[in-house]
Amino acid sequence: ESPSMARTVLQWKAKCATTCNDGEIPHWTALAKLNSKVVELMKILSSDSESSSSSALYDHLATLPAKEWPNGGSPLVELHQTFQEIRNNLRAMGEAAGVPIEP
């Protein structure tokens, strides 16, 4: 099923490329930017892992459900929020393409 879903999304993308304003494909461009943001946040988390204050914060966050995490203030929280944005964009792109990408 995945290959046919991917094929359908690529067909939708090709159609959008010719009909969308400014050549920008809805959700596709946003996903590319969000993926780059994930890479940057992972780099920050990797270099931040040695900090005792960050470690204490991450230990505290580990005891809470993500919906109870504070907004912002930490690369880990920002990473979680970015993944939520990615899921939302994948869901919207799937709806636009007519395939169930993300539940």
mmCIF file of N, CA and C in Angstrom:
data_model
loop_
_atom_site.group_PDB
_atom_site.id
_atom_site.type_symbol
_atom_site.label_atom_id
_atom_site.label_comp_id
_atom_site.label_asym_id
_atom_site.label_seq_id
_atom_site.Cartn_x
_atom_site.Cartn_y
_atom_site.Cartn_z
ATOM 1 N N GLU A 1 0.813 -1.194 0.000
ATOM 2 C CA GLU A 1 0.000 0.000 0.000
ATOM 3 C C GLU A 1 0.860 1.264 0.000
ATOM 4 N N SER A 2 2.007 1.232 0.677
ATOM 5 C CA SER A 2 2.862 2.416 0.751
ATOM 6 C C SER A 2 3.345 2.904 -0.611
ATOM 7 N N PRO A 3 3.786 1.994 -1.513
ATOM 8 C CA PRO A 3 4.221 2.497 -2.822
ATOM 9 C C PRO A 3 3.100 3.216 -3.576
ATOM 10 N N SER A 4 1.872 2.694 -3.494
ATOM 11 C CA SER A 4 0.780 3.362 -4.205
ATOM 12 C C SER A 4 0.438 4.696 -3.538
ATOM 13 N N MET A 5 0.569 4.764 -2.207
ATOM 14 C CA MET A 5 0.345 6.041 -1.518
ATOM 15 C C MET A 5 1.397 7.055 -1.943
ATOM 16 N N ALA A 6 2.647 6.624 -1.981
ATOM 17 C CA ALA A 6 3.727 7.521 -2.391
ATOM 18 C C ALA A 6 3.522 7.985 -3.827
ATOM 19 N N ARG A 7 3.116 7.078 -4.687
ATOM 20 C CA ARG A 7 2.864 7.418 -6.091
ATOM 21 C C ARG A 7 1.746 8.469 -6.183
ATOM 22 N N THR A 8 0.688 8.284 -5.406
ATOM 23 C CA THR A 8 -0.425 9.225 -5.411
ATOM 24 C C THR A 8 0.022 10.602 -4.931
ATOM 25 N N VAL A 9 0.823 10.646 -3.876
ATOM 26 C CA VAL A 9 1.330 11.927 -3.366
ATOM 27 C C VAL A 9 2.222 12.596 -4.402
ATOM 28 N N LEU A 10 3.074 11.828 -5.061
ATOM 29 C CA LEU A 10 3.952 12.412 -6.082
ATOM 30 C C LEU A 10 3.154 12.941 -7.270
ATOM 31 N N GLN A 11 2.078 12.265 -7.621
ATOM 32 C CA GLN A 11 1.200 12.765 -8.693
ATOM 33 C C GLN A 11 0.530 14.068 -8.258
ATOM 34 N N TRP A 12 0.077 14.108 -7.019
ATOM 35 C CA TRP A 12 -0.519 15.333 -6.482
ATOM 36 C C TRP A 12 0.506 16.463 -6.487
ATOM 37 N N LYS A 13 1.733 16.150 -6.079
ATOM 38 C CA LYS A 13 2.801 17.156 -6.047
ATOM 39 C C LYS A 13 3.078 17.702 -7.442
ATOM 40 N N ALA A 14 3.148 16.818 -8.433
ATOM 41 C CA ALA A 14 3.399 17.246 -9.800
ATOM 42 C C ALA A 14 2.267 18.143 -10.302
ATOM 43 N N LYS A 15 1.048 17.780 -9.983
ATOM 44 C CA LYS A 15 -0.104 18.591 -10.392
ATOM 45 C C LYS A 15 -0.049 19.959 -9.726
ATOM 46 N N CYS A 16 0.273 19.987 -8.446
ATOM 47 C CA CYS A 16 0.365 21.253 -7.715
ATOM 48 C C CYS A 16 1.479 22.139 -8.260
ATOM 49 N N ALA A 17 2.568 21.524 -8.657
ATOM 50 C CA ALA A 17 3.706 22.300 -9.160
ATOM 51 C C ALA A 17 3.317 23.121 -10.382
ATOM 52 N N THR A 18 2.363 22.616 -11.159
ATOM 53 C CA THR A 18 1.953 23.340 -12.358
ATOM 54 C C THR A 18 0.765 24.267 -12.105
ATOM 55 N N THR A 19 0.014 24.038 -11.040
ATOM 56 C CA THR A 19 -1.193 24.838 -10.809
ATOM 57 C C THR A 19 -1.099 25.767 -9.603
ATOM 58 N N CYS A 20 -0.172 25.543 -8.704
ATOM 59 C CA CYS A 20 -0.081 26.353 -7.483
ATOM 60 C C CYS A 20 0.598 27.682 -7.766
ATOM 61 N N ASN A 21 0.192 28.685 -7.018
ATOM 62 C CA ASN A 21 0.813 30.012 -7.134
ATOM 63 C C ASN A 21 2.256 29.969 -6.671
ATOM 64 N N ASP A 22 3.083 30.725 -7.324
ATOM 65 C CA ASP A 22 4.499 30.869 -6.963
ATOM 66 C C ASP A 22 5.274 29.558 -7.030
ATOM 67 N N GLY A 23 4.682 28.503 -7.583
ATOM 68 C CA GLY A 23 5.363 27.218 -7.666
ATOM 69 C C GLY A 23 5.588 26.553 -6.321
ATOM 70 N N GLU A 24 5.003 27.137 -5.275
ATOM 71 C CA GLU A 24 5.167 26.565 -3.929
ATOM 72 C C GLU A 24 4.069 25.535 -3.696
ATOM 73 N N ILE A 25 4.475 24.350 -3.322
ATOM 74 C CA ILE A 25 3.539 23.253 -3.120
ATOM 75 C C ILE A 25 3.095 23.248 -1.666
ATOM 76 N N PRO A 26 1.764 23.339 -1.434
ATOM 77 C CA PRO A 26 1.284 23.375 -0.050
ATOM 78 C C PRO A 26 1.825 22.188 0.756
ATOM 79 N N HIS A 27 2.223 22.457 1.955
ATOM 80 C CA HIS A 27 2.711 21.469 2.923
ATOM 81 C C HIS A 27 4.099 20.929 2.565
ATOM 82 N N TRP A 28 4.420 20.759 1.313
ATOM 83 C CA TRP A 28 5.709 20.201 0.889
ATOM 84 C C TRP A 28 6.845 21.120 1.333
ATOM 85 N N THR A 29 6.703 22.409 1.050
ATOM 86 C CA THR A 29 7.732 23.383 1.420
ATOM 87 C C THR A 29 7.838 23.503 2.932
ATOM 88 N N ALA A 30 6.682 23.531 3.599
ATOM 89 C CA ALA A 30 6.683 23.608 5.066
ATOM 90 C C ALA A 30 7.386 22.402 5.667
ATOM 91 N N LEU A 31 7.127 21.218 5.112
ATOM 92 C CA LEU A 31 7.775 20.002 5.624
ATOM 93 C C LEU A 31 9.288 20.050 5.433
ATOM 94 N N ALA A 32 9.736 20.575 4.310
ATOM 95 C CA ALA A 32 11.182 20.686 4.083
ATOM 96 C C ALA A 32 11.824 21.591 5.137
ATOM 97 N N LYS A 33 11.159 22.717 5.430
ATOM 98 C CA LYS A 33 11.685 23.637 6.440
ATOM 99 C C LYS A 33 11.661 22.998 7.828
ATOM 100 N N LEU A 34 10.571 22.300 8.136
ATOM 101 C CA LEU A 34 10.461 21.655 9.442
ATOM 102 C C LEU A 34 11.486 20.538 9.606
ATOM 103 N N ASN A 35 11.758 19.793 8.540
ATOM 104 C CA ASN A 35 12.773 18.738 8.610
ATOM 105 C C ASN A 35 14.148 19.329 8.902
ATOM 106 N N SER A 36 14.442 20.462 8.286
ATOM 107 C CA SER A 36 15.721 21.135 8.571
ATOM 108 C C SER A 36 15.779 21.600 10.019
ATOM 109 N N LYS A 37 14.636 22.053 10.527
ATOM 110 C CA LYS A 37 14.570 22.487 11.924
ATOM 111 C C LYS A 37 14.827 21.315 12.872
ATOM 112 N N VAL A 38 14.319 20.135 12.531
ATOM 113 C CA VAL A 38 14.564 18.942 13.352
ATOM 114 C C VAL A 38 16.064 18.657 13.432
ATOM 115 N N VAL A 39 16.742 18.743 12.303
ATOM 116 C CA VAL A 39 18.187 18.497 12.281
ATOM 117 C C VAL A 39 18.902 19.485 13.201
ATOM 118 N N GLU A 40 18.555 20.762 13.095
ATOM 119 C CA GLU A 40 19.202 21.775 13.931
ATOM 120 C C GLU A 40 18.919 21.548 15.415
ATOM 121 N N LEU A 41 17.681 21.208 15.736
ATOM 122 C CA LEU A 41 17.350 20.966 17.143
ATOM 123 C C LEU A 41 18.063 19.732 17.682
ATOM 124 N N MET A 42 18.214 18.709 16.851
ATOM 125 C CA MET A 42 18.956 17.513 17.279
ATOM 126 C C MET A 42 20.418 17.865 17.568
ATOM 127 N N LYS A 43 20.988 18.727 16.750
ATOM 128 C CA LYS A 43 22.370 19.163 16.979
ATOM 129 C C LYS A 43 22.470 19.918 18.306
ATOM 130 N N ILE A 44 21.492 20.795 18.558
ATOM 131 C CA ILE A 44 21.487 21.549 19.809
ATOM 132 C C ILE A 44 21.345 20.598 20.994
ATOM 133 N N LEU A 45 20.415 19.657 20.889
ATOM 134 C CA LEU A 45 20.226 18.696 21.983
ATOM 135 C C LEU A 45 21.482 17.874 22.222
ATOM 136 N N SER A 46 22.143 17.516 21.148
ATOM 137 C CA SER A 46 23.362 16.716 21.273
ATOM 138 C C SER A 46 24.450 17.493 22.016
ATOM 139 N N SER A 47 24.608 18.755 21.681
ATOM 140 C CA SER A 47 25.649 19.555 22.343
ATOM 141 C C SER A 47 25.197 20.006 23.725
ATOM 142 N N ASP A 48 23.892 20.048 23.948
ATOM 143 C CA ASP A 48 23.328 20.512 25.214
ATOM 144 C C ASP A 48 23.267 19.404 26.267
ATOM 145 N N SER A 49 23.482 18.178 25.860
ATOM 146 C CA SER A 49 23.290 17.039 26.760
ATOM 147 C C SER A 49 24.264 17.037 27.940
ATOM 148 N N GLU A 50 25.343 17.759 27.831
ATOM 149 C CA GLU A 50 26.343 17.798 28.900
ATOM 150 C C GLU A 50 25.960 18.767 30.019
ATOM 151 N N SER A 51 25.027 19.671 29.752
ATOM 152 C CA SER A 51 24.643 20.691 30.722
ATOM 153 C C SER A 51 23.799 20.083 31.842
ATOM 154 N N SER A 52 24.160 20.388 33.085
ATOM 155 C CA SER A 52 23.416 19.823 34.215
ATOM 156 C C SER A 52 22.024 20.430 34.331
ATOM 157 N N SER A 53 21.872 21.720 33.983
ATOM 158 C CA SER A 53 20.543 22.332 34.048
ATOM 159 C C SER A 53 19.627 21.728 32.987
ATOM 160 N N SER A 54 20.159 21.471 31.807
ATOM 161 C CA SER A 54 19.359 20.834 30.754
ATOM 162 C C SER A 54 19.006 19.417 31.158
ATOM 163 N N SER A 55 19.954 18.726 31.737
ATOM 164 C CA SER A 55 19.716 17.350 32.167
ATOM 165 C C SER A 55 18.597 17.295 33.202
ATOM 166 N N ALA A 56 18.611 18.226 34.145
ATOM 167 C CA ALA A 56 17.565 18.266 35.174
ATOM 168 C C ALA A 56 16.203 18.561 34.538
ATOM 169 N N LEU A 57 16.175 19.482 33.577
ATOM 170 C CA LEU A 57 14.924 19.799 32.892
ATOM 171 C C LEU A 57 14.407 18.585 32.135
ATOM 172 N N TYR A 58 15.287 17.910 31.400
ATOM 173 C CA TYR A 58 14.871 16.740 30.619
ATOM 174 C C TYR A 58 14.392 15.614 31.538
ATOM 175 N N ASP A 59 15.047 15.451 32.694
ATOM 176 C CA ASP A 59 14.593 14.442 33.662
ATOM 177 C C ASP A 59 13.183 14.786 34.163
ATOM 178 N N HIS A 60 12.940 16.067 34.401
ATOM 179 C CA HIS A 60 11.611 16.497 34.851
ATOM 180 C C HIS A 60 10.575 16.264 33.746
ATOM 181 N N LEU A 61 10.898 16.667 32.516
ATOM 182 C CA LEU A 61 9.957 16.494 31.403
ATOM 183 C C LEU A 61 9.631 15.019 31.186
ATOM 184 N N ALA A 62 10.579 14.156 31.452
ATOM 185 C CA ALA A 62 10.376 12.714 31.261
ATOM 186 C C ALA A 62 9.301 12.160 32.184
ATOM 187 N N THR A 63 9.006 12.879 33.262
ATOM 188 C CA THR A 63 7.982 12.412 34.206
ATOM 189 C C THR A 63 6.588 12.905 33.846
ATOM 190 N N LEU A 64 6.503 13.784 32.839
ATOM 191 C CA LEU A 64 5.226 14.385 32.461
ATOM 192 C C LEU A 64 4.776 13.925 31.082
ATOM 193 N N PRO A 65 3.465 13.837 30.868
ATOM 194 C CA PRO A 65 2.987 13.639 29.497
ATOM 195 C C PRO A 65 3.333 14.883 28.684
ATOM 196 N N ALA A 66 3.613 14.725 27.414
ATOM 197 C CA ALA A 66 4.034 15.854 26.579
ATOM 198 C C ALA A 66 3.006 16.983 26.568
ATOM 199 N N LYS A 67 1.721 16.648 26.709
ATOM 200 C CA LYS A 67 0.704 17.703 26.696
ATOM 201 C C LYS A 67 0.817 18.623 27.917
ATOM 202 N N GLU A 68 1.556 18.202 28.932
ATOM 203 C CA GLU A 68 1.765 19.026 30.127
ATOM 204 C C GLU A 68 3.101 19.771 30.108
ATOM 205 N N TRP A 69 3.871 19.598 29.048
ATOM 206 C CA TRP A 69 5.146 20.306 28.942
ATOM 207 C C TRP A 69 4.881 21.796 28.759
ATOM 208 N N PRO A 70 5.790 22.637 29.241
ATOM 209 C CA PRO A 70 5.634 24.081 29.024
ATOM 210 C C PRO A 70 5.867 24.420 27.548
ATOM 211 N N ASN A 71 5.342 25.544 27.118
ATOM 212 C CA ASN A 71 5.579 25.987 25.742
ATOM 213 C C ASN A 71 6.948 26.639 25.653
ATOM 214 N N GLY A 72 7.772 26.138 24.743
ATOM 215 C CA GLY A 72 9.078 26.736 24.506
ATOM 216 C C GLY A 72 10.027 26.615 25.684
ATOM 217 N N GLY A 73 11.153 27.314 25.561
ATOM 218 C CA GLY A 73 12.115 27.355 26.645
ATOM 219 C C GLY A 73 13.128 26.226 26.653
ATOM 220 N N SER A 74 12.948 25.252 25.774
ATOM 221 C CA SER A 74 13.859 24.112 25.744
ATOM 222 C C SER A 74 13.911 23.541 24.334
ATOM 223 N N PRO A 75 15.093 23.148 23.881
ATOM 224 C CA PRO A 75 15.177 22.519 22.563
ATOM 225 C C PRO A 75 14.333 21.245 22.475
ATOM 226 N N LEU A 76 14.208 20.513 23.579
ATOM 227 C CA LEU A 76 13.414 19.288 23.570
ATOM 228 C C LEU A 76 11.931 19.605 23.377
ATOM 229 N N VAL A 77 11.449 20.618 24.065
ATOM 230 C CA VAL A 77 10.053 21.033 23.906
ATOM 231 C C VAL A 77 9.821 21.535 22.487
ATOM 232 N N GLU A 78 10.762 22.313 21.984
ATOM 233 C CA GLU A 78 10.651 22.824 20.612
ATOM 234 C C GLU A 78 10.679 21.678 19.598
ATOM 235 N N LEU A 79 11.477 20.661 19.865
ATOM 236 C CA LEU A 79 11.530 19.495 18.974
ATOM 237 C C LEU A 79 10.174 18.785 18.961
ATOM 238 N N HIS A 80 9.592 18.615 20.132
ATOM 239 C CA HIS A 80 8.270 17.987 20.213
ATOM 240 C C HIS A 80 7.239 18.800 19.420
ATOM 241 N N GLN A 81 7.257 20.112 19.588
ATOM 242 C CA GLN A 81 6.322 20.980 18.878
ATOM 243 C C GLN A 81 6.552 20.900 17.365
ATOM 244 N N THR A 82 7.803 20.802 16.964
ATOM 245 C CA THR A 82 8.125 20.697 15.537
ATOM 246 C C THR A 82 7.603 19.380 14.972
ATOM 247 N N PHE A 83 7.752 18.293 15.722
ATOM 248 C CA PHE A 83 7.203 17.012 15.261
ATOM 249 C C PHE A 83 5.684 17.075 15.151
ATOM 250 N N GLN A 84 5.032 17.795 16.051
ATOM 251 C CA GLN A 84 3.581 17.960 15.954
ATOM 252 C C GLN A 84 3.211 18.722 14.677
ATOM 253 N N GLU A 85 3.981 19.757 14.352
ATOM 254 C CA GLU A 85 3.751 20.515 13.119
ATOM 255 C C GLU A 85 3.958 19.619 11.895
ATOM 256 N N ILE A 86 4.978 18.778 11.942
ATOM 257 C CA ILE A 86 5.235 17.847 10.837
ATOM 258 C C ILE A 86 4.048 16.914 10.658
ATOM 259 N N ARG A 87 3.557 16.358 11.750
ATOM 260 C CA ARG A 87 2.396 15.457 11.669
ATOM 261 C C ARG A 87 1.183 16.170 11.087
ATOM 262 N N ASN A 88 0.958 17.416 11.513
ATOM 263 C CA ASN A 88 -0.172 18.182 10.990
ATOM 264 C C ASN A 88 -0.035 18.425 9.489
ATOM 265 N N ASN A 89 1.173 18.760 9.053
ATOM 266 C CA ASN A 89 1.398 18.994 7.628
ATOM 267 C C ASN A 89 1.276 17.700 6.828
ATOM 268 N N LEU A 90 1.771 16.598 7.369
ATOM 269 C CA LEU A 90 1.621 15.306 6.681
ATOM 270 C C LEU A 90 0.148 14.933 6.552
ATOM 271 N N ARG A 91 -0.602 15.159 7.610
ATOM 272 C CA ARG A 91 -2.041 14.853 7.590
ATOM 273 C C ARG A 91 -2.742 15.711 6.532
ATOM 274 N N ALA A 92 -2.463 17.006 6.520
ATOM 275 C CA ALA A 92 -3.090 17.915 5.564
ATOM 276 C C ALA A 92 -2.682 17.573 4.129
ATOM 277 N N MET A 93 -1.407 17.218 3.932
ATOM 278 C CA MET A 93 -0.951 16.845 2.594
ATOM 279 C C MET A 93 -1.642 15.551 2.159
ATOM 280 N N GLY A 94 -1.787 14.611 3.060
ATOM 281 C CA GLY A 94 -2.490 13.370 2.726
ATOM 282 C C GLY A 94 -3.929 13.622 2.333
ATOM 283 N N GLU A 95 -4.596 14.507 3.074
ATOM 284 C CA GLU A 95 -5.979 14.852 2.732
ATOM 285 C C GLU A 95 -6.049 15.498 1.352
ATOM 286 N N ALA A 96 -5.111 16.413 1.078
ATOM 287 C CA ALA A 96 -5.096 17.091 -0.221
ATOM 288 C C ALA A 96 -4.816 16.116 -1.363
ATOM 289 N N ALA A 97 -3.965 15.122 -1.096
ATOM 290 C CA ALA A 97 -3.601 14.138 -2.121
ATOM 291 C C ALA A 97 -4.599 12.987 -2.184
ATOM 292 N N GLY A 98 -5.429 12.875 -1.167
ATOM 293 C CA GLY A 98 -6.418 11.791 -1.146
ATOM 294 C C GLY A 98 -5.889 10.477 -0.636
ATOM 295 N N VAL A 99 -4.865 10.536 0.223
ATOM 296 C CA VAL A 99 -4.326 9.311 0.831
ATOM 297 C C VAL A 99 -4.160 9.518 2.338
ATOM 298 N N PRO A 100 -4.355 8.476 3.131
ATOM 299 C CA PRO A 100 -4.249 8.602 4.591
ATOM 300 C C PRO A 100 -2.810 8.479 5.083
ATOM 301 N N ILE A 101 -2.052 9.578 4.998
ATOM 302 C CA ILE A 101 -0.639 9.531 5.398
ATOM 303 C C ILE A 101 -0.491 9.436 6.905
ATOM 304 N N GLU A 102 -1.208 10.294 7.624
ATOM 305 C CA GLU A 102 -1.016 10.396 9.067
ATOM 306 C C GLU A 102 -2.393 10.342 9.745
ATOM 307 N N PRO A 103 -2.535 9.463 10.730
ATOM 308 C CA PRO A 103 -3.843 9.383 11.400
ATOM 309 C C PRO A 103 -4.151 10.622 12.231
#
